[in-house]
Amino acid sequence: MFLVTAEEMQNLDKLTIDQVGIPGVVLMENAGLQVVKVIKEILGEVPGKQVAVFAGKGNNGGDGFVIARHLLNMGAEVKVLLNGEPADITGDAKVNLNILQNMGQKIFTINNSNSLNIVKLTLVYTDLIVDAVFGTGFKGAVNDHMGKIISLINESGKPVVAVDIPSGLEANTGQVHGPCIQATHTVTFGLPKLGLTIHPGKEYAGQLHIADISIPPDLVKKQNFNKFLLTKELVAQMLPKRHSQGHKGDYGRVLVVAGSEGLTGAAVLTSMAVLKSGAGLATLAVPRSLHDLMEIKLTEVMTKPLPETEKKTISRDALEEVIALTESADVVALGPGISTEPATAGFVRDLLPELNKPVVIDADGLNALAGSLEVLKKIEAPVVITPHPGEMARLAGIKTEEVQNNRIEVAREFAANWCVNVVLKGAETVVAGVDGSLFVNSTGNPGMATGGSGDVLTGVIAGLIGQGLAPVRAAAAGVFIHGYAGDLGALEKGQAGLLAGDILNLLPKVFRELEGA
């Protein structure tokens, strides 16, 4: 599913009006009806219910007027509270305001301090609140007066349905710079806005409903949007199909370079995730002293011992052996559990420019690049990096807080500057492609913040690349699948006790579901 900025959606609306010939007032009517449909689901029986519609002066307010009219016709007791003066309303919104007034509906203005008592009294008796004050064009912070009203709404404890976007939320960034409506439901029109899918906007939106307002699908396709919300349907379309005459070599050979003393689990989890994501063959290269242990733990994975340091980490002397191993591989997964030993970090920096196969770099593989990013420019093969916010901060030379406050911008800028596909992990994992594409994940939960979870993700992405997916698509599909497995695990066991091994073992179930999607 496409994600759009406010400007992209406004342009799409304009094209629908100008090129297709659907009048703006019809789009407004369709939008209002879709919100009413959600309100009916929340309230059940509408007749006799009290609904407060808070409306602004723009088209968002116009949607609110449509909603108020239909609820009135259904027998609800509706109170319309306008943040402005009726004389300020123009265009399609004015058409719908006039209809309401012709029906005898009183409009209460709430744009001054004297109106707070009206708001307070309204909120006591209302069954549901409609937020149609500010639309997707809003930026910055609401004024003090409207901020007080928003706070009263949030404190009321009543269900709130936001029209297109919660008032006070920036549609493009998901950022909030003052009071913001805490919606229980948000009905957004046409396509989901980027800010509704990422932190903190996602939390303010509540349950997100994506409403069809009759924008033709062919018109949407012509826009070449390159931002996507990852859904089951989209990911199912990405996955490779297995053919009846296939053999293990057809489904990818993955080389995993991982592990050190005390961090053997990372190597095991990554290697097994490769296989459980559908790859045909997995080879694990580990420090020599760990080889026997890996042979015992991993029945289905081939293992190769590598020269090691005194601290039982991969030595720089392993370079030629690993390069030779890559010749028979389709993709390399590098970094899980290899340690921050200086000699091992040197091995990583020496190896990367020699690779001619796609590589997924994670964990200590990324730490080896901090301060040495020029190595990335020397890699001719496609690269996927999978940093968590702290690793991203070290790579970019900024604070973790800056990463978290600007996740999309940081990921896209790093991808463009260093020609790598970036998987910025965390709540709503973001995938930024070298080609400018962007994917926002919709799966996952806090229970996945557990040791080894990222190693499983690395294995899934590498396994999908091995099966022929383009690296950015493998990364996008991988984060969705990984998060979905985590969600299934949380349903079965709860979030607190969720382990990386649980996520690993649920991967086949996720793939089976996606095959039927």
Short mmCIF file of C-alpha atoms in Angstrom, two decimals:
data_model
loop_
_atom_site.label_atom_id
_atom_site.label_comp_id
_atom_site.label_asym_id
_atom_site.label_seq_id
_atom_site.Cartn_x
_atom_site.Cartn_y
_atom_site.Cartn_z
CA MET A 1 0.00 0.00 0.00
CA PHE A 2 1.32 3.41 -0.97
CA LEU A 3 2.19 6.02 1.64
CA VAL A 4 1.94 9.70 0.73
CA THR A 5 2.87 13.11 2.02
CA ALA A 6 0.24 15.78 2.48
CA GLU A 7 1.39 17.48 -0.73
CA GLU A 8 1.19 14.25 -2.74
CA MET A 9 -2.34 13.60 -1.51
CA GLN A 10 -3.42 17.16 -2.24
CA ASN A 11 -2.07 16.82 -5.78
CA LEU A 12 -3.89 13.50 -6.21
CA ASP A 13 -7.13 15.14 -5.07
CA LYS A 14 -6.56 17.95 -7.58
CA LEU A 15 -5.93 15.50 -10.43
CA THR A 16 -9.11 13.64 -9.51
CA ILE A 17 -11.07 16.88 -9.70
CA ASP A 18 -9.38 18.40 -12.79
CA GLN A 19 -8.63 15.34 -14.95
CA VAL A 20 -11.25 12.79 -13.92
CA GLY A 21 -13.99 15.34 -13.33
CA ILE A 22 -15.13 14.27 -9.87
CA PRO A 23 -16.10 17.54 -8.14
CA GLY A 24 -14.46 18.37 -4.85
CA VAL A 25 -17.83 18.48 -3.16
CA VAL A 26 -18.39 14.84 -4.19
CA LEU A 27 -15.03 13.81 -2.72
CA MET A 28 -16.01 15.64 0.47
CA GLU A 29 -19.35 13.82 0.55
CA ASN A 30 -17.63 10.46 0.07
CA ALA A 31 -15.14 11.26 2.81
CA GLY A 32 -17.85 12.20 5.26
CA LEU A 33 -19.84 9.05 4.52
CA GLN A 34 -16.81 6.87 5.18
CA VAL A 35 -16.33 8.47 8.59
CA VAL A 36 -20.01 7.97 9.38
CA LYS A 37 -19.61 4.28 8.57
CA VAL A 38 -16.88 3.99 11.22
CA ILE A 39 -18.93 5.98 13.72
CA LYS A 40 -21.85 3.58 13.25
CA GLU A 41 -19.55 0.66 14.02
CA ILE A 42 -18.41 2.37 17.23
CA LEU A 43 -21.82 3.53 18.47
CA GLY A 44 -23.93 0.63 17.29
CA GLU A 45 -27.36 2.25 17.42
CA VAL A 46 -27.06 5.87 16.26
CA PRO A 47 -30.54 7.29 17.04
CA GLY A 48 -30.52 9.24 20.29
CA LYS A 49 -26.73 9.23 20.62
CA GLN A 50 -25.02 12.57 21.27
CA VAL A 51 -22.14 13.48 18.97
CA ALA A 52 -19.92 16.56 19.16
CA VAL A 53 -18.38 17.60 15.84
CA PHE A 54 -15.41 19.96 16.25
CA ALA A 55 -14.83 21.61 12.87
CA GLY A 56 -12.20 23.89 11.41
CA LYS A 57 -12.42 26.52 8.68
CA GLY A 58 -10.95 24.43 5.85
CA ASN A 59 -11.93 21.31 3.95
CA ASN A 60 -11.39 19.20 7.05
CA GLY A 61 -14.18 21.19 8.64
CA GLY A 62 -16.24 20.64 5.48
CA ASP A 63 -15.89 16.90 6.01
CA GLY A 64 -17.14 17.50 9.53
CA PHE A 65 -20.24 19.28 8.23
CA VAL A 66 -21.04 16.30 5.98
CA ILE A 67 -20.62 13.95 8.94
CA ALA A 68 -22.89 16.09 11.09
CA ARG A 69 -25.62 16.12 8.42
CA HIS A 70 -25.69 12.36 7.97
CA LEU A 71 -25.68 11.72 11.71
CA LEU A 72 -28.58 14.15 12.12
CA ASN A 73 -30.51 12.32 9.41
CA MET A 74 -29.86 9.05 11.25
CA GLY A 75 -31.39 10.40 14.44
CA ALA A 76 -28.32 11.44 16.43
CA GLU A 77 -28.25 14.60 18.52
CA VAL A 78 -25.39 16.55 16.97
CA LYS A 79 -23.61 19.62 18.23
CA VAL A 80 -21.31 21.42 15.76
CA LEU A 81 -18.54 23.51 17.32
CA LEU A 82 -16.66 25.68 14.83
CA ASN A 83 -13.12 26.94 15.42
CA GLY A 84 -13.80 30.18 13.56
CA GLU A 85 -16.72 32.18 12.21
CA PRO A 86 -19.24 30.89 9.65
CA ALA A 87 -18.35 33.86 7.45
CA ASP A 88 -14.79 32.52 7.20
CA ILE A 89 -15.89 29.29 5.48
CA THR A 90 -15.49 29.12 1.69
CA GLY A 91 -15.66 26.67 -1.22
CA ASP A 92 -16.94 23.13 -0.83
CA ALA A 93 -16.93 23.47 2.95
CA LYS A 94 -19.27 26.47 2.61
CA VAL A 95 -21.67 24.38 0.51
CA ASN A 96 -21.96 21.82 3.27
CA LEU A 97 -22.17 24.42 6.03
CA ASN A 98 -25.06 26.07 4.19
CA ILE A 99 -26.88 22.73 3.95
CA LEU A 100 -26.52 22.22 7.69
CA GLN A 101 -27.79 25.71 8.44
CA ASN A 102 -30.72 25.24 6.02
CA MET A 103 -31.62 22.14 8.04
CA GLY A 104 -31.84 24.35 11.12
CA GLN A 105 -28.62 23.12 12.72
CA LYS A 106 -27.11 25.63 15.13
CA ILE A 107 -23.37 26.29 14.80
CA PHE A 108 -21.47 27.12 17.99
CA THR A 109 -18.29 29.16 17.57
CA ILE A 110 -15.45 28.22 19.91
CA ASN A 111 -12.68 30.56 18.80
CA ASN A 112 -12.52 32.65 21.98
CA SER A 113 -11.86 32.07 25.67
CA ASN A 114 -15.55 32.48 26.56
CA SER A 115 -16.33 29.28 24.64
CA LEU A 116 -14.43 26.93 26.95
CA ASN A 117 -17.48 26.47 29.17
CA ILE A 118 -19.54 25.44 26.13
CA VAL A 119 -16.89 22.86 25.27
CA LYS A 120 -16.74 21.53 28.83
CA LEU A 121 -20.51 21.15 29.06
CA THR A 122 -20.68 19.49 25.64
CA LEU A 123 -18.05 16.93 26.56
CA VAL A 124 -19.91 15.90 29.70
CA TYR A 125 -22.93 14.64 27.78
CA THR A 126 -21.52 13.56 24.41
CA ASP A 127 -21.17 9.89 23.46
CA LEU A 128 -18.58 10.46 20.72
CA ILE A 129 -16.35 13.26 19.47
CA VAL A 130 -15.49 13.99 15.84
CA ASP A 131 -12.21 15.86 15.30
CA ALA A 132 -12.45 17.77 12.01
CA VAL A 133 -10.46 20.87 12.99
CA PHE A 134 -7.05 20.72 11.30
CA GLY A 135 -6.24 18.70 8.19
CA THR A 136 -3.11 17.27 6.60
CA GLY A 137 -1.73 20.71 5.76
CA PHE A 138 -1.24 21.55 9.43
CA LYS A 139 2.33 22.25 10.61
CA GLY A 140 3.77 23.56 13.85
CA ALA A 141 1.80 23.94 17.07
CA VAL A 142 -1.84 24.82 17.70
CA ASN A 143 -2.58 28.14 19.41
CA ASP A 144 -3.09 28.28 23.16
CA HIS A 145 -6.87 28.45 22.98
CA MET A 146 -7.26 25.46 20.65
CA GLY A 147 -4.63 23.68 22.71
CA LYS A 148 -6.87 24.03 25.77
CA ILE A 149 -9.82 22.60 23.84
CA ILE A 150 -7.73 19.66 22.61
CA SER A 151 -6.62 18.98 26.18
CA LEU A 152 -10.26 18.99 27.33
CA ILE A 153 -11.18 16.54 24.57
CA ASN A 154 -8.31 14.22 25.48
CA GLU A 155 -9.23 14.36 29.17
CA SER A 156 -12.90 13.59 28.51
CA GLY A 157 -12.37 9.86 28.14
CA LYS A 158 -14.86 9.79 25.24
CA PRO A 159 -14.12 7.99 21.95
CA VAL A 160 -12.63 10.37 19.38
CA VAL A 161 -12.78 9.85 15.62
CA ALA A 162 -10.21 11.98 13.79
CA VAL A 163 -11.07 13.05 10.25
CA ASP A 164 -8.10 12.30 7.96
CA ILE A 165 -5.56 13.09 10.69
CA PRO A 166 -5.64 14.03 14.40
CA SER A 167 -5.54 17.80 14.88
CA GLY A 168 -2.08 18.91 15.97
CA LEU A 169 -0.22 16.14 14.12
CA GLU A 170 2.09 16.83 11.16
CA ALA A 171 1.12 14.57 8.26
CA ASN A 172 4.58 14.24 6.73
CA THR A 173 6.67 13.63 9.82
CA GLY A 174 4.35 12.27 12.49
CA GLN A 175 5.74 14.91 14.82
CA VAL A 176 3.75 16.78 17.47
CA HIS A 177 4.84 20.20 18.72
CA GLY A 178 2.12 20.88 21.27
CA PRO A 179 -1.33 19.63 22.22
CA CYS A 180 -2.63 17.00 19.80
CA ILE A 181 -5.84 15.02 19.59
CA GLN A 182 -5.42 11.52 21.01
CA ALA A 183 -7.80 9.72 18.68
CA THR A 184 -9.26 6.30 19.29
CA HIS A 185 -9.89 6.01 15.54
CA THR A 186 -8.54 7.92 12.55
CA VAL A 187 -10.26 7.69 9.17
CA THR A 188 -7.76 8.82 6.55
CA PHE A 189 -8.81 9.37 2.95
CA GLY A 190 -7.47 7.88 -0.26
CA LEU A 191 -4.04 6.77 0.90
CA PRO A 192 -2.43 6.66 4.35
CA LYS A 193 -0.32 9.67 5.24
CA LEU A 194 3.28 8.98 6.21
CA GLY A 195 2.98 10.61 9.63
CA LEU A 196 0.16 8.28 10.66
CA THR A 197 2.40 5.22 10.37
CA ILE A 198 5.47 6.28 12.35
CA HIS A 199 6.19 7.34 15.92
CA PRO A 200 4.75 9.38 17.53
CA GLY A 201 1.97 9.95 15.00
CA LYS A 202 0.95 6.31 15.00
CA GLU A 203 0.20 6.47 18.72
CA TYR A 204 -2.00 9.56 18.33
CA ALA A 205 -3.94 8.06 15.42
CA GLY A 206 -5.36 5.11 17.35
CA GLN A 207 -6.93 2.53 15.05
CA LEU A 208 -6.27 3.57 11.46
CA HIS A 209 -9.00 3.20 8.82
CA ILE A 210 -8.08 3.85 5.18
CA ALA A 211 -11.17 5.09 3.37
CA ASP A 212 -11.93 4.90 -0.35
CA ILE A 213 -13.33 8.22 -1.56
CA SER A 214 -13.53 7.19 -5.26
CA ILE A 215 -10.08 8.24 -6.45
CA PRO A 216 -9.52 5.96 -9.49
CA PRO A 217 -6.83 3.28 -8.87
CA ASP A 218 -5.35 3.86 -12.34
CA LEU A 219 -4.76 7.50 -11.45
CA VAL A 220 -2.94 6.43 -8.30
CA LYS A 221 -0.72 4.02 -10.26
CA LYS A 222 0.32 6.77 -12.67
CA GLN A 223 1.85 8.84 -9.85
CA ASN A 224 4.89 6.58 -9.34
CA PHE A 225 4.73 6.85 -5.57
CA ASN A 226 7.77 5.20 -3.98
CA LYS A 227 6.77 5.03 -0.33
CA PHE A 228 4.96 1.96 0.97
CA LEU A 229 3.23 0.71 4.09
CA LEU A 230 4.13 -2.96 4.45
CA THR A 231 1.03 -5.13 4.58
CA LYS A 232 0.40 -8.85 4.29
CA GLU A 233 -0.93 -8.43 0.74
CA LEU A 234 2.07 -6.40 -0.44
CA VAL A 235 4.65 -8.75 1.08
CA ALA A 236 2.88 -11.83 -0.29
CA GLN A 237 3.30 -10.37 -3.78
CA MET A 238 7.03 -9.87 -3.18
CA LEU A 239 7.87 -13.42 -2.16
CA PRO A 240 9.48 -15.82 -4.65
CA LYS A 241 7.41 -18.71 -5.94
CA ARG A 242 8.75 -22.26 -5.60
CA HIS A 243 8.39 -24.41 -8.73
CA SER A 244 7.70 -28.12 -8.86
CA GLN A 245 11.08 -29.03 -10.38
CA GLY A 246 13.14 -26.90 -8.00
CA HIS A 247 16.14 -28.18 -6.06
CA LYS A 248 18.07 -26.73 -3.13
CA GLY A 249 20.47 -24.85 -5.37
CA ASP A 250 17.57 -22.97 -6.93
CA TYR A 251 16.61 -21.40 -3.62
CA GLY A 252 19.85 -19.74 -2.73
CA ARG A 253 23.22 -20.44 -1.15
CA VAL A 254 23.86 -18.17 1.82
CA LEU A 255 27.19 -17.69 3.57
CA VAL A 256 26.92 -16.53 7.19
CA VAL A 257 30.07 -15.08 8.77
CA ALA A 258 29.26 -14.81 12.44
CA GLY A 259 30.01 -15.74 16.03
CA SER A 260 32.76 -15.53 18.62
CA GLU A 261 33.33 -16.95 22.07
CA GLY A 262 30.34 -16.02 24.23
CA LEU A 263 28.27 -14.99 21.20
CA THR A 264 27.62 -18.34 19.56
CA GLY A 265 23.86 -17.87 19.73
CA ALA A 266 24.01 -15.08 17.16
CA ALA A 267 25.60 -17.43 14.65
CA VAL A 268 23.04 -20.16 15.32
CA LEU A 269 20.02 -17.86 15.09
CA THR A 270 21.19 -16.18 11.89
CA SER A 271 22.00 -19.46 10.14
CA MET A 272 18.73 -21.11 11.08
CA ALA A 273 16.74 -18.02 10.07
CA VAL A 274 18.34 -18.27 6.63
CA LEU A 275 16.92 -21.78 6.21
CA LYS A 276 13.56 -21.09 7.85
CA SER A 277 13.04 -18.22 5.41
CA GLY A 278 13.27 -20.62 2.49
CA ALA A 279 16.91 -20.57 1.38
CA GLY A 280 18.20 -23.86 0.00
CA LEU A 281 21.64 -23.97 1.61
CA ALA A 282 23.35 -22.20 4.49
CA THR A 283 27.05 -22.26 5.31
CA LEU A 284 28.29 -20.84 8.61
CA ALA A 285 31.89 -19.65 8.89
CA VAL A 286 33.03 -19.32 12.53
CA PRO A 287 36.24 -19.07 14.55
CA ARG A 288 38.00 -22.45 14.54
CA SER A 289 37.54 -23.16 18.25
CA LEU A 290 33.75 -22.84 17.87
CA HIS A 291 33.48 -25.15 14.90
CA ASP A 292 32.86 -28.41 16.76
CA LEU A 293 30.15 -26.79 18.86
CA MET A 294 28.42 -25.46 15.74
CA GLU A 295 28.51 -28.90 14.12
CA ILE A 296 26.70 -30.31 17.13
CA LYS A 297 24.11 -27.51 17.38
CA LEU A 298 23.37 -27.12 13.67
CA THR A 299 22.28 -30.27 11.88
CA GLU A 300 21.02 -28.57 8.70
CA VAL A 301 23.77 -25.94 8.34
CA MET A 302 27.18 -26.58 6.79
CA THR A 303 30.05 -25.16 8.84
CA LYS A 304 33.54 -23.91 8.05
CA PRO A 305 36.29 -23.22 10.62
CA LEU A 306 38.22 -19.96 10.24
CA PRO A 307 41.57 -18.75 11.61
CA GLU A 308 41.00 -17.00 14.92
CA THR A 309 42.56 -14.51 17.29
CA GLU A 310 43.72 -15.33 20.79
CA LYS A 311 40.32 -14.12 21.99
CA LYS A 312 38.59 -16.70 19.77
CA THR A 313 37.23 -14.22 17.27
CA ILE A 314 37.68 -14.25 13.50
CA SER A 315 41.22 -13.28 12.55
CA ARG A 316 42.39 -11.10 9.68
CA ASP A 317 44.12 -14.25 8.44
CA ALA A 318 40.68 -15.61 7.55
CA LEU A 319 40.30 -13.14 4.68
CA GLU A 320 41.34 -15.38 1.78
CA GLU A 321 39.32 -18.34 3.05
CA VAL A 322 36.17 -16.27 3.36
CA ILE A 323 36.64 -14.72 -0.08
CA ALA A 324 36.93 -18.24 -1.49
CA LEU A 325 33.74 -19.28 0.30
CA THR A 326 31.83 -16.38 -1.24
CA GLU A 327 32.48 -17.72 -4.72
CA SER A 328 29.91 -20.48 -4.19
CA ALA A 329 27.45 -18.22 -2.33
CA ASP A 330 24.66 -16.01 -3.64
CA VAL A 331 24.70 -13.66 -0.65
CA VAL A 332 26.73 -13.04 2.51
CA ALA A 333 25.41 -12.27 6.01
CA LEU A 334 28.19 -10.59 7.97
CA GLY A 335 28.52 -9.45 11.55
CA PRO A 336 26.22 -11.14 14.07
CA GLY A 337 28.20 -11.89 17.21
CA ILE A 338 31.66 -11.45 15.69
CA SER A 339 32.72 -9.11 18.56
CA THR A 340 34.34 -5.69 18.53
CA GLU A 341 37.87 -7.13 18.73
CA PRO A 342 40.10 -4.75 16.69
CA ALA A 343 41.58 -7.53 14.57
CA THR A 344 38.11 -8.81 13.70
CA ALA A 345 36.94 -5.30 12.85
CA GLY A 346 39.94 -5.05 10.55
CA PHE A 347 38.90 -8.32 8.89
CA VAL A 348 35.46 -6.83 8.18
CA ARG A 349 36.94 -3.69 6.63
CA ASP A 350 39.33 -5.78 4.52
CA LEU A 351 36.63 -8.19 3.37
CA LEU A 352 33.90 -5.83 2.25
CA PRO A 353 35.70 -4.26 -0.75
CA GLU A 354 36.52 -7.77 -2.00
CA LEU A 355 32.93 -8.96 -2.13
CA ASN A 356 31.16 -9.36 -5.46
CA LYS A 357 27.97 -10.79 -3.93
CA PRO A 358 25.20 -8.96 -2.06
CA VAL A 359 25.97 -8.56 1.63
CA VAL A 360 23.80 -7.98 4.69
CA ILE A 361 25.80 -6.25 7.43
CA ASP A 362 24.58 -6.34 11.01
CA ALA A 363 25.69 -5.80 14.60
CA ASP A 364 29.47 -5.89 15.05
CA GLY A 365 29.89 -5.78 11.29
CA LEU A 366 28.39 -2.30 11.48
CA ASN A 367 30.44 -1.34 14.52
CA ALA A 368 33.56 -2.11 12.48
CA LEU A 369 32.51 0.58 10.00
CA ALA A 370 31.97 3.39 12.51
CA GLY A 371 34.55 6.02 11.60
CA SER A 372 35.48 4.10 8.43
CA LEU A 373 32.47 4.67 6.22
CA GLU A 374 34.64 5.13 3.16
CA VAL A 375 34.78 1.33 3.03
CA LEU A 376 31.13 1.33 1.92
CA LYS A 377 32.02 3.27 -1.22
CA LYS A 378 34.49 0.54 -2.16
CA ILE A 379 31.87 -2.22 -2.21
CA GLU A 380 30.67 -2.92 -5.73
CA ALA A 381 27.97 -5.40 -4.71
CA PRO A 382 24.57 -4.42 -3.26
CA VAL A 383 24.62 -3.77 0.48
CA VAL A 384 21.93 -3.97 3.17
CA ILE A 385 22.74 -2.63 6.63
CA THR A 386 20.50 -3.34 9.62
CA PRO A 387 21.36 -0.88 12.41
CA HIS A 388 19.37 -0.29 15.55
CA PRO A 389 19.11 3.42 16.50
CA GLY A 390 22.34 3.38 18.53
CA GLU A 391 24.31 1.80 15.69
CA MET A 392 22.74 4.22 13.22
CA ALA A 393 23.82 7.12 15.41
CA ARG A 394 27.41 5.85 15.53
CA LEU A 395 27.51 5.38 11.77
CA ALA A 396 26.00 8.79 11.02
CA GLY A 397 27.98 10.60 13.70
CA ILE A 398 24.90 11.98 15.43
CA LYS A 399 23.05 11.40 18.70
CA THR A 400 20.59 8.54 19.10
CA GLU A 401 17.90 11.09 19.97
CA GLU A 402 18.40 12.75 16.58
CA VAL A 403 17.96 9.40 14.88
CA GLN A 404 14.74 8.67 16.73
CA ASN A 405 13.30 12.12 16.07
CA ASN A 406 14.05 11.94 12.34
CA ARG A 407 14.04 8.24 11.51
CA ILE A 408 12.90 8.52 7.91
CA GLU A 409 15.15 11.44 7.03
CA VAL A 410 18.21 9.84 8.65
CA ALA A 411 17.66 6.49 6.92
CA ARG A 412 17.00 8.02 3.50
CA GLU A 413 19.92 10.42 3.71
CA PHE A 414 22.34 7.67 4.74
CA ALA A 415 21.09 5.38 1.97
CA ALA A 416 21.58 8.12 -0.63
CA ASN A 417 24.97 9.29 0.63
CA TRP A 418 26.56 5.85 1.01
CA CYS A 419 24.74 3.82 -1.66
CA VAL A 420 23.40 1.21 0.75
CA ASN A 421 19.93 -0.07 1.60
CA VAL A 422 19.20 0.89 5.21
CA VAL A 423 17.02 -1.11 7.61
CA LEU A 424 16.62 1.22 10.58
CA LYS A 425 15.26 -1.08 13.27
CA GLY A 426 12.90 -0.12 16.07
CA ALA A 427 9.21 0.61 16.44
CA GLU A 428 7.91 0.95 12.87
CA THR A 429 11.15 -0.26 11.28
CA VAL A 430 12.03 1.86 8.24
CA VAL A 431 13.65 0.51 5.07
CA ALA A 432 15.28 3.13 2.84
CA GLY A 433 16.43 1.93 -0.56
CA VAL A 434 19.32 3.07 -2.71
CA ASP A 435 16.69 3.69 -5.39
CA GLY A 436 14.90 6.23 -3.19
CA SER A 437 12.12 3.87 -2.17
CA LEU A 438 10.85 3.80 1.40
CA PHE A 439 9.02 1.08 3.31
CA VAL A 440 7.45 1.47 6.76
CA ASN A 441 6.73 -1.70 8.69
CA SER A 442 3.35 -2.37 10.28
CA THR A 443 4.27 -5.46 12.32
CA GLY A 444 6.25 -6.09 15.50
CA ASN A 445 5.87 -5.35 19.20
CA PRO A 446 7.99 -4.34 22.24
CA GLY A 447 8.43 -7.99 23.20
CA MET A 448 10.83 -8.33 20.27
CA ALA A 449 13.35 -6.11 22.06
CA THR A 450 15.25 -9.20 23.17
CA GLY A 451 18.72 -10.58 22.56
CA GLY A 452 19.09 -12.35 19.23
CA SER A 453 16.01 -10.88 17.59
CA GLY A 454 18.13 -8.82 15.19
CA ASP A 455 20.19 -11.89 14.27
CA VAL A 456 17.00 -13.63 13.16
CA LEU A 457 16.13 -10.62 11.00
CA THR A 458 19.55 -10.66 9.35
CA GLY A 459 19.08 -14.31 8.46
CA VAL A 460 15.63 -13.74 7.00
CA ILE A 461 16.82 -10.88 4.79
CA ALA A 462 19.85 -12.83 3.59
CA GLY A 463 17.70 -15.88 2.92
CA LEU A 464 15.29 -13.86 0.78
CA ILE A 465 18.12 -12.26 -1.20
CA GLY A 466 19.47 -15.76 -1.78
CA GLN A 467 16.13 -16.70 -3.32
CA GLY A 468 16.41 -13.91 -5.86
CA LEU A 469 14.69 -10.92 -4.29
CA ALA A 470 16.25 -7.54 -4.92
CA PRO A 471 18.04 -6.46 -1.72
CA VAL A 472 15.66 -3.61 -0.86
CA ARG A 473 12.61 -5.82 -1.42
CA ALA A 474 14.19 -8.62 0.61
CA ALA A 475 14.84 -6.14 3.41
CA ALA A 476 11.27 -4.85 3.30
CA ALA A 477 9.70 -8.30 3.19
CA GLY A 478 12.12 -9.49 5.85
CA VAL A 479 11.19 -6.86 8.42
CA PHE A 480 7.48 -7.52 7.91
CA ILE A 481 7.90 -11.30 8.23
CA HIS A 482 10.16 -10.97 11.25
CA GLY A 483 7.69 -8.62 12.95
CA TYR A 484 4.74 -10.82 12.07
CA ALA A 485 6.47 -13.82 13.65
CA GLY A 486 7.06 -11.69 16.73
CA ASP A 487 3.39 -10.74 16.84
CA LEU A 488 2.34 -14.38 16.64
CA GLY A 489 4.79 -15.19 19.42
CA ALA A 490 3.42 -12.42 21.60
CA LEU A 491 -0.11 -13.72 21.10
CA GLU A 492 0.95 -17.21 22.15
CA LYS A 493 3.32 -16.39 25.00
CA GLY A 494 2.95 -12.72 25.83
CA GLN A 495 5.50 -10.01 25.15
CA ALA A 496 7.51 -10.25 28.36
CA GLY A 497 8.66 -13.82 27.81
CA LEU A 498 9.18 -13.65 24.06
CA LEU A 499 12.57 -14.99 22.92
CA ALA A 500 14.46 -14.78 19.65
CA GLY A 501 14.10 -18.54 19.35
CA ASP A 502 10.32 -18.16 19.48
CA ILE A 503 10.46 -15.71 16.58
CA LEU A 504 12.72 -18.08 14.66
CA ASN A 505 10.44 -21.07 15.14
CA LEU A 506 7.37 -19.15 13.99
CA LEU A 507 8.87 -18.10 10.65
CA PRO A 508 7.51 -21.14 8.76
CA LYS A 509 4.01 -20.36 10.01
CA VAL A 510 4.30 -16.80 8.70
CA PHE A 511 5.48 -17.98 5.29
CA ARG A 512 2.60 -20.45 5.13
CA GLU A 513 0.11 -17.65 5.86
CA LEU A 514 1.68 -15.42 3.23
CA GLU A 515 1.48 -18.18 0.63
CA GLY A 516 -2.28 -18.15 1.08
CA ALA A 517 -2.68 -14.36 1.14
#
